[in-house]
mmCIF file of C-alpha atoms in Angstrom:
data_model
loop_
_atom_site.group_PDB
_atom_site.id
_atom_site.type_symbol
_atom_site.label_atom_id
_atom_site.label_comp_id
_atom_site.label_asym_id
_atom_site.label_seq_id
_atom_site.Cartn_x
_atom_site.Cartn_y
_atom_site.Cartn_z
ATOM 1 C CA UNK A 164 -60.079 50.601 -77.711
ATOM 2 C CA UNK A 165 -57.649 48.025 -76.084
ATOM 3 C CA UNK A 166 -54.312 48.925 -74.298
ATOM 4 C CA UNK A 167 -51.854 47.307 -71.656
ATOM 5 C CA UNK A 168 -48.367 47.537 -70.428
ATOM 6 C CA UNK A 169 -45.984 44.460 -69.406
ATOM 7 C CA UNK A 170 -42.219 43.499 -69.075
ATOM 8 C CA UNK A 171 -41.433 41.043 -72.442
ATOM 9 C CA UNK A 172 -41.115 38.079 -70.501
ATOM 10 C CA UNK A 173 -37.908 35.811 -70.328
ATOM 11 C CA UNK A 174 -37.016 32.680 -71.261
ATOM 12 C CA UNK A 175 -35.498 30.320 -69.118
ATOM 13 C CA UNK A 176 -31.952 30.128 -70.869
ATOM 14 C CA UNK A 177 -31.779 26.371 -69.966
ATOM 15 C CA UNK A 178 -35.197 26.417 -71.443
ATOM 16 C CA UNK A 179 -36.262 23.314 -74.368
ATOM 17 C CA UNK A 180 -37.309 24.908 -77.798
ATOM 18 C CA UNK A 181 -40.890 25.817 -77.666
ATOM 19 C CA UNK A 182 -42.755 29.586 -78.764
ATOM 20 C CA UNK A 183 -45.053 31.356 -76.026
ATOM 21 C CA UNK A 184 -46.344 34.547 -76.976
ATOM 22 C CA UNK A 185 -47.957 37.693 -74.622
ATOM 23 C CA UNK A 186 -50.913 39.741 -76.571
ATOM 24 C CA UNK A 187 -53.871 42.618 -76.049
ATOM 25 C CA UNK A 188 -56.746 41.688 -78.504
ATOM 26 C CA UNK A 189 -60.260 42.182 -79.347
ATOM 27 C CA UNK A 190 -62.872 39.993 -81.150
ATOM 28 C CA UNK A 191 -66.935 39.302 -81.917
ATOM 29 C CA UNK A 192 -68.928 36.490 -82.125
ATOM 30 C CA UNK A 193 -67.501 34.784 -85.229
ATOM 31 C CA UNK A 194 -63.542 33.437 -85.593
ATOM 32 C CA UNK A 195 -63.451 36.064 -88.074
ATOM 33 C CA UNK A 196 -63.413 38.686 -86.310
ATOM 34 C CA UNK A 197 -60.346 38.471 -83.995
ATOM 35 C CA UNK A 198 -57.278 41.067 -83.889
ATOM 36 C CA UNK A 199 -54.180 41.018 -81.862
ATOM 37 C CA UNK A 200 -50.980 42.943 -81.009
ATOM 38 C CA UNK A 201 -48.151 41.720 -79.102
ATOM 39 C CA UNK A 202 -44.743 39.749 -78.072
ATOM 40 C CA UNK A 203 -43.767 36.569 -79.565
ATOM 41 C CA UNK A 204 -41.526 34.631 -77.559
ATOM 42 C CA UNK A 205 -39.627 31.994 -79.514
ATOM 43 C CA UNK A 206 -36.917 29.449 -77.990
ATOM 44 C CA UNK A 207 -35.601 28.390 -81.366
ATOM 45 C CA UNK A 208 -32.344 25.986 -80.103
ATOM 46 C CA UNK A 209 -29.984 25.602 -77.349
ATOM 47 C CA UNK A 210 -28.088 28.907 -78.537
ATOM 48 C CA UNK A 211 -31.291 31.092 -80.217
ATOM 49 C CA UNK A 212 -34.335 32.496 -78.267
ATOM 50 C CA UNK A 213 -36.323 35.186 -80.134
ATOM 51 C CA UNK A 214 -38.381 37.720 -79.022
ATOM 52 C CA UNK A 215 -40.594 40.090 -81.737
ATOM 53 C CA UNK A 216 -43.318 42.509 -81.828
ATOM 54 C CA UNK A 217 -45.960 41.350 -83.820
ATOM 55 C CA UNK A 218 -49.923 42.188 -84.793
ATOM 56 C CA UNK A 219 -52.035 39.703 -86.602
ATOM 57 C CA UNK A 220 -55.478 39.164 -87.247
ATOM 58 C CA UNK A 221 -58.201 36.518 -89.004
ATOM 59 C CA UNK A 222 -57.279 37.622 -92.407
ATOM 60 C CA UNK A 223 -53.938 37.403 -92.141
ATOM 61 C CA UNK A 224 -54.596 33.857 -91.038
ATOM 62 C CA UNK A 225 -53.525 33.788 -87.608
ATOM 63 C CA UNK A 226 -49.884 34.628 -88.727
ATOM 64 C CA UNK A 227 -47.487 36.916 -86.619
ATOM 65 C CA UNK A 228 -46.764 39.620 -88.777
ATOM 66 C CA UNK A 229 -43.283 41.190 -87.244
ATOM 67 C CA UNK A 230 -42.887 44.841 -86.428
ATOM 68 C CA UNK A 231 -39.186 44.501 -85.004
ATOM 69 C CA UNK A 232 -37.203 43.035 -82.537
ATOM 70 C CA UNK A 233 -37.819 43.273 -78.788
ATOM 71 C CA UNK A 234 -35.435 41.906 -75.636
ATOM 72 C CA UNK A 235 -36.378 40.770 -72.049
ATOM 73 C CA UNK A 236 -37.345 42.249 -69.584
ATOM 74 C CA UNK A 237 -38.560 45.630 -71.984
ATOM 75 C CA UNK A 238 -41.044 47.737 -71.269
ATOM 76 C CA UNK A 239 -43.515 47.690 -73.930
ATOM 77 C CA UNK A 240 -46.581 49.323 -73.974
ATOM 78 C CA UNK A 241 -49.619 48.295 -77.044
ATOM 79 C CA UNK A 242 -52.736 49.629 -77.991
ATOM 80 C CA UNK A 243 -55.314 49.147 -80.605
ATOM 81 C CA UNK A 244 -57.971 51.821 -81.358
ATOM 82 C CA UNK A 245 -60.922 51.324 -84.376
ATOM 83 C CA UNK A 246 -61.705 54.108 -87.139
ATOM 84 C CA UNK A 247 -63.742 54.154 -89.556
ATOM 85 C CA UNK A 248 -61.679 51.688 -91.909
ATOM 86 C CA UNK A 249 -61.023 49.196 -89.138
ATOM 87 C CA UNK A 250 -58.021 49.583 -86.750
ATOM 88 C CA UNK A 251 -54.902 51.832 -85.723
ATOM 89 C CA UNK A 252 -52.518 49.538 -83.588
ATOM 90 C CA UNK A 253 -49.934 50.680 -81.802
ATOM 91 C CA UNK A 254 -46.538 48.944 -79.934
ATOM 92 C CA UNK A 255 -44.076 51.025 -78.139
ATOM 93 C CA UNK A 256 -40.829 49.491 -76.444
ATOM 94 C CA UNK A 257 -39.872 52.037 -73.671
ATOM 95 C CA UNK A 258 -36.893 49.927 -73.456
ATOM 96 C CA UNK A 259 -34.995 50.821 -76.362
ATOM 97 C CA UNK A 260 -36.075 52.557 -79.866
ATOM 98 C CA UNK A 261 -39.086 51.161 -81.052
ATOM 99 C CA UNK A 262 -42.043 52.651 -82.357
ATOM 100 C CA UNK A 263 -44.784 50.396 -84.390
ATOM 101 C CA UNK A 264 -47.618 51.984 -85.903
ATOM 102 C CA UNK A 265 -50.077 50.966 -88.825
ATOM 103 C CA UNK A 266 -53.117 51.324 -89.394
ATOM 104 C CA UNK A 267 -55.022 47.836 -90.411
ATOM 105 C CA UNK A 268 -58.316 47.608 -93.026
ATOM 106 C CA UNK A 269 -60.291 44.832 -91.386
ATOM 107 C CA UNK A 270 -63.862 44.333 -90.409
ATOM 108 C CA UNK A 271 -64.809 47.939 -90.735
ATOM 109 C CA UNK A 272 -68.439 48.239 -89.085
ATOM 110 C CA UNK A 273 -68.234 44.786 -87.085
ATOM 111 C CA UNK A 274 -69.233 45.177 -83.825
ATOM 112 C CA UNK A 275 -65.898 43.398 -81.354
ATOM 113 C CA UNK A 276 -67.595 41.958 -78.026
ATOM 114 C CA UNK A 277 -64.001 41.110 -76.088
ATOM 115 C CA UNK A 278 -61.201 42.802 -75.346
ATOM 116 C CA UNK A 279 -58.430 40.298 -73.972
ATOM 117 C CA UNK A 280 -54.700 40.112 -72.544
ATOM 118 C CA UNK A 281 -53.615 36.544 -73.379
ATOM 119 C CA UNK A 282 -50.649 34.919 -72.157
ATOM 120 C CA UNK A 283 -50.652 32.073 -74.866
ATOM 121 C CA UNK A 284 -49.220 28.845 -75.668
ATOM 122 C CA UNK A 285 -49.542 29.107 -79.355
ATOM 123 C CA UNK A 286 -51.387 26.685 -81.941
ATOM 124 C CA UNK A 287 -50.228 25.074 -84.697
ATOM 125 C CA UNK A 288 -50.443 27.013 -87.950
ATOM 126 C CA UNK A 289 -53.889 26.182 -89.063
ATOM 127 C CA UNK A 290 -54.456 23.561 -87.013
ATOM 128 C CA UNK A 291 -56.337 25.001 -83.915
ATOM 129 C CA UNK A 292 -56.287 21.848 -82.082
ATOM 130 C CA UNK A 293 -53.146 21.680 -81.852
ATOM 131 C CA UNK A 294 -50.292 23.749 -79.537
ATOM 132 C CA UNK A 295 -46.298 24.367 -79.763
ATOM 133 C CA UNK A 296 -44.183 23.150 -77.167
ATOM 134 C CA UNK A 297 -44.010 26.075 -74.595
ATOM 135 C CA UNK A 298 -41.050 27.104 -73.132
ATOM 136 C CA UNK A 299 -39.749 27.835 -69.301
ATOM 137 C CA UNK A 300 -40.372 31.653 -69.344
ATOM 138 C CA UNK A 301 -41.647 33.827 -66.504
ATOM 139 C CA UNK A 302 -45.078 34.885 -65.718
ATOM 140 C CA UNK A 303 -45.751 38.545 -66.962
ATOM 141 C CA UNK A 304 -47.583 40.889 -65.372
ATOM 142 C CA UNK A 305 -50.730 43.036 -67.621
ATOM 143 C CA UNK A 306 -50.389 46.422 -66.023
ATOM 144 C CA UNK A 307 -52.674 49.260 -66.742
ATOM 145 C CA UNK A 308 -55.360 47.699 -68.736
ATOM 146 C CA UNK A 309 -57.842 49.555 -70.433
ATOM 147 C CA UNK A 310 -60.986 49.002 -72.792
ATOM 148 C CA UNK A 311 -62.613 51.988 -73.967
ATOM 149 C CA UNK A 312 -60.185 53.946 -72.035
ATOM 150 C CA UNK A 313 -61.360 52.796 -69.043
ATOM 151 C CA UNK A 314 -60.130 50.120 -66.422
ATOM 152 C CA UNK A 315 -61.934 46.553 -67.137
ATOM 153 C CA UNK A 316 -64.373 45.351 -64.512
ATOM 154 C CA UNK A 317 -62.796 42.179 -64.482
ATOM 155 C CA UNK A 318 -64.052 38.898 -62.355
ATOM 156 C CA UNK A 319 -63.237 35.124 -62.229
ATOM 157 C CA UNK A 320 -66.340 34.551 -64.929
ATOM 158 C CA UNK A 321 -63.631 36.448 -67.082
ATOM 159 C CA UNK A 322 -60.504 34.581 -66.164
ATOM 160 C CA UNK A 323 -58.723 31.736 -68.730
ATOM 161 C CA UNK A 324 -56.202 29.420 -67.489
ATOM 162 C CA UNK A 325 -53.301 28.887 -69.563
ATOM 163 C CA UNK A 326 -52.810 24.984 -69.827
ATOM 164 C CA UNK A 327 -49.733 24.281 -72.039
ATOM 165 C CA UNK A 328 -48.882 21.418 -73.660
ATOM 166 C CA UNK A 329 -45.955 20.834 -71.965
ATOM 167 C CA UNK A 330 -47.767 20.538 -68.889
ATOM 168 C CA UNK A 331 -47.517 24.244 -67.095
ATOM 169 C CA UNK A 332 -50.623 25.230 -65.843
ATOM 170 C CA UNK A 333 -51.000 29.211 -65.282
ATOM 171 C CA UNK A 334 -53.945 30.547 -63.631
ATOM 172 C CA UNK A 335 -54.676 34.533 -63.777
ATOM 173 C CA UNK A 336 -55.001 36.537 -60.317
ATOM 174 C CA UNK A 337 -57.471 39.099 -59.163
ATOM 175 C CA UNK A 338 -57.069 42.679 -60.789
ATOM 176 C CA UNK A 339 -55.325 44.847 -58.487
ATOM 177 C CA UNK A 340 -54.959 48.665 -59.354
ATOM 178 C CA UNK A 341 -55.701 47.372 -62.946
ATOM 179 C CA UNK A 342 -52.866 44.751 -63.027
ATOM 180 C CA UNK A 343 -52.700 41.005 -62.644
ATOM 181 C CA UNK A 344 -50.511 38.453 -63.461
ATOM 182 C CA UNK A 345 -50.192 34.631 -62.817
ATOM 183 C CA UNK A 346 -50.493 31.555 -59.928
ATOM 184 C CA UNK A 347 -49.617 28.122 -60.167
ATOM 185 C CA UNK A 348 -52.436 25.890 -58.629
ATOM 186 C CA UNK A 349 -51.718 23.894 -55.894
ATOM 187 C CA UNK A 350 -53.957 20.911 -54.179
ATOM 188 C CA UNK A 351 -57.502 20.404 -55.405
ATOM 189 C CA UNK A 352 -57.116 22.877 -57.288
ATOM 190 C CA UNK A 353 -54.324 21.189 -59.498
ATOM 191 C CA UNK A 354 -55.796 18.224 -58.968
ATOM 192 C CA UNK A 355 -59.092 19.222 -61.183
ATOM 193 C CA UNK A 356 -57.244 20.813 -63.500
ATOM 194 C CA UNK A 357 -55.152 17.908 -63.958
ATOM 195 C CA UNK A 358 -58.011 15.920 -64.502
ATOM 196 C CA UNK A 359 -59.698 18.541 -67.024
ATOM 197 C CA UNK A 360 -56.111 17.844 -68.738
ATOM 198 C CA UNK A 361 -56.529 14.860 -69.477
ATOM 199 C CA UNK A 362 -59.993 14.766 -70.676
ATOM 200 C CA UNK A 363 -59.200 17.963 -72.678
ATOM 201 C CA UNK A 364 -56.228 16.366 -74.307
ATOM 202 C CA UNK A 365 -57.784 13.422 -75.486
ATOM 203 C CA UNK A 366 -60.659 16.135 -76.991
ATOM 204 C CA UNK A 367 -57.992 18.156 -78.609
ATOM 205 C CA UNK A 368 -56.525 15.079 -80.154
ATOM 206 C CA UNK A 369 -59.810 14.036 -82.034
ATOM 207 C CA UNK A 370 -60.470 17.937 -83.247
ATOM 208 C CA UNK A 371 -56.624 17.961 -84.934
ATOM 209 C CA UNK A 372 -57.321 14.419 -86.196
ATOM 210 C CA UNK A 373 -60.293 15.694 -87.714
ATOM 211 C CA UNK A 374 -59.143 18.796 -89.099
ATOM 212 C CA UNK A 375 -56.302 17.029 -90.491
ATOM 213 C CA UNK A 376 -59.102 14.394 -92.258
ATOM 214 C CA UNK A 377 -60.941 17.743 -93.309
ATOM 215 C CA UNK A 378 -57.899 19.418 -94.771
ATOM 216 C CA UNK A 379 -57.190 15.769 -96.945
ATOM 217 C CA UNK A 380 -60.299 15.510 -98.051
ATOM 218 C CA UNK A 381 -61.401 18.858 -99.207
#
């Protein structure tokens, strides 16, 4: 079992086109076996910004499957919980009526390692390597995380920094009373993770070249 709580969070609305989305999940040791519920944030154009329940998993390709429309600045609370056939997921917008439940057939009897709350610049389609444009939206806040219905033991070994490809580096705080959101680095701190940038960039630009070659030649 996975759950959280957060505020959809808003775009800036002088904000360039670019899609961000905010997500509980859980996954095992294989790409396969990945499942997520959540809040797409979409800047479409100067006049259209987009915001969307969604779940998704590995066999639906990574897509967002939508489950209705959402504002900024909701309260929406998701959860996912396995059965026997694979998983009931759950997205409730205290904010206005909306009330997503279904129950998903995937991986039934694979054991999940991870449960996660991602803020997320988004990839690509298939191409992994590659992210969106992310937009100027605020940080959100994860409030009352659980996994297996408990509060997460939680610790900077756990932690992944969001850095976009537009440049916006997000770092994750401490848990506090089973909440965190996120910092912007300053000094060294920036500094290295400037530098891991750069060298991560240039990596990320080989692996899309490649899959690209892959995808041609297959």
């Amino acid at each position: 079992q996975v759950s959280a709580k957060w505020r959809v969070p808003k775009i800036s609305i002088d904000s360039p086109t670019g899609s961000a989305s905010t997500w509980i999940g859980a996954q095992g040791a294989k790409t396969s076996q990945f499942i997520q519920i959540g809040v797409v944030e979409n800047r479409l154009n100067s006049h259209t910004t987009v915001y969307e329940a969604f779940w998704s998993d590995a066999a639906a390709g990574f897509s967002p499957q939508i489950l209705g429309s959402v504002h900024a600045g909701d309260l929406v609370s998701a959860s996912m919980n396995r059965n026997k056939k694979g998983w009931d997921i759950h997205i409730v917008d205290h904010s206005r009526p909306l009330y997503q439940a279904a129950e998903i057939s995937f991986r039934a009897g694979v054991t999940f390692t991870h449960a996660e709350w991602i803020q997320e610049d988004p990839t690509q389609g298939s191409i992994v390597a590659s992210d969106v444009p992310y937009p100027d939206i605020k940080n959100v806040r994860f409030q009352r995380l659980r996994a297996n219905r408990r509060a997460p033991q939680l610790g900077l070994k756990d932690a992944k920094i969001l850095i976009t490809s537009s440049g916006n580096i997000r770092v994750p705080t401490s848990i506090k009373r089973d909440s965190f959101t996120f910092d912007s680095p300053k000094g060294a701190a920036l500094q290295y993770l400037l530098d891991a940038k750069t060298l991560s960039v240039s990596s990320l630009a080989f692996s899309a070249e490649l899959a690209r070659w892959s995808s041609a030649t297959s």
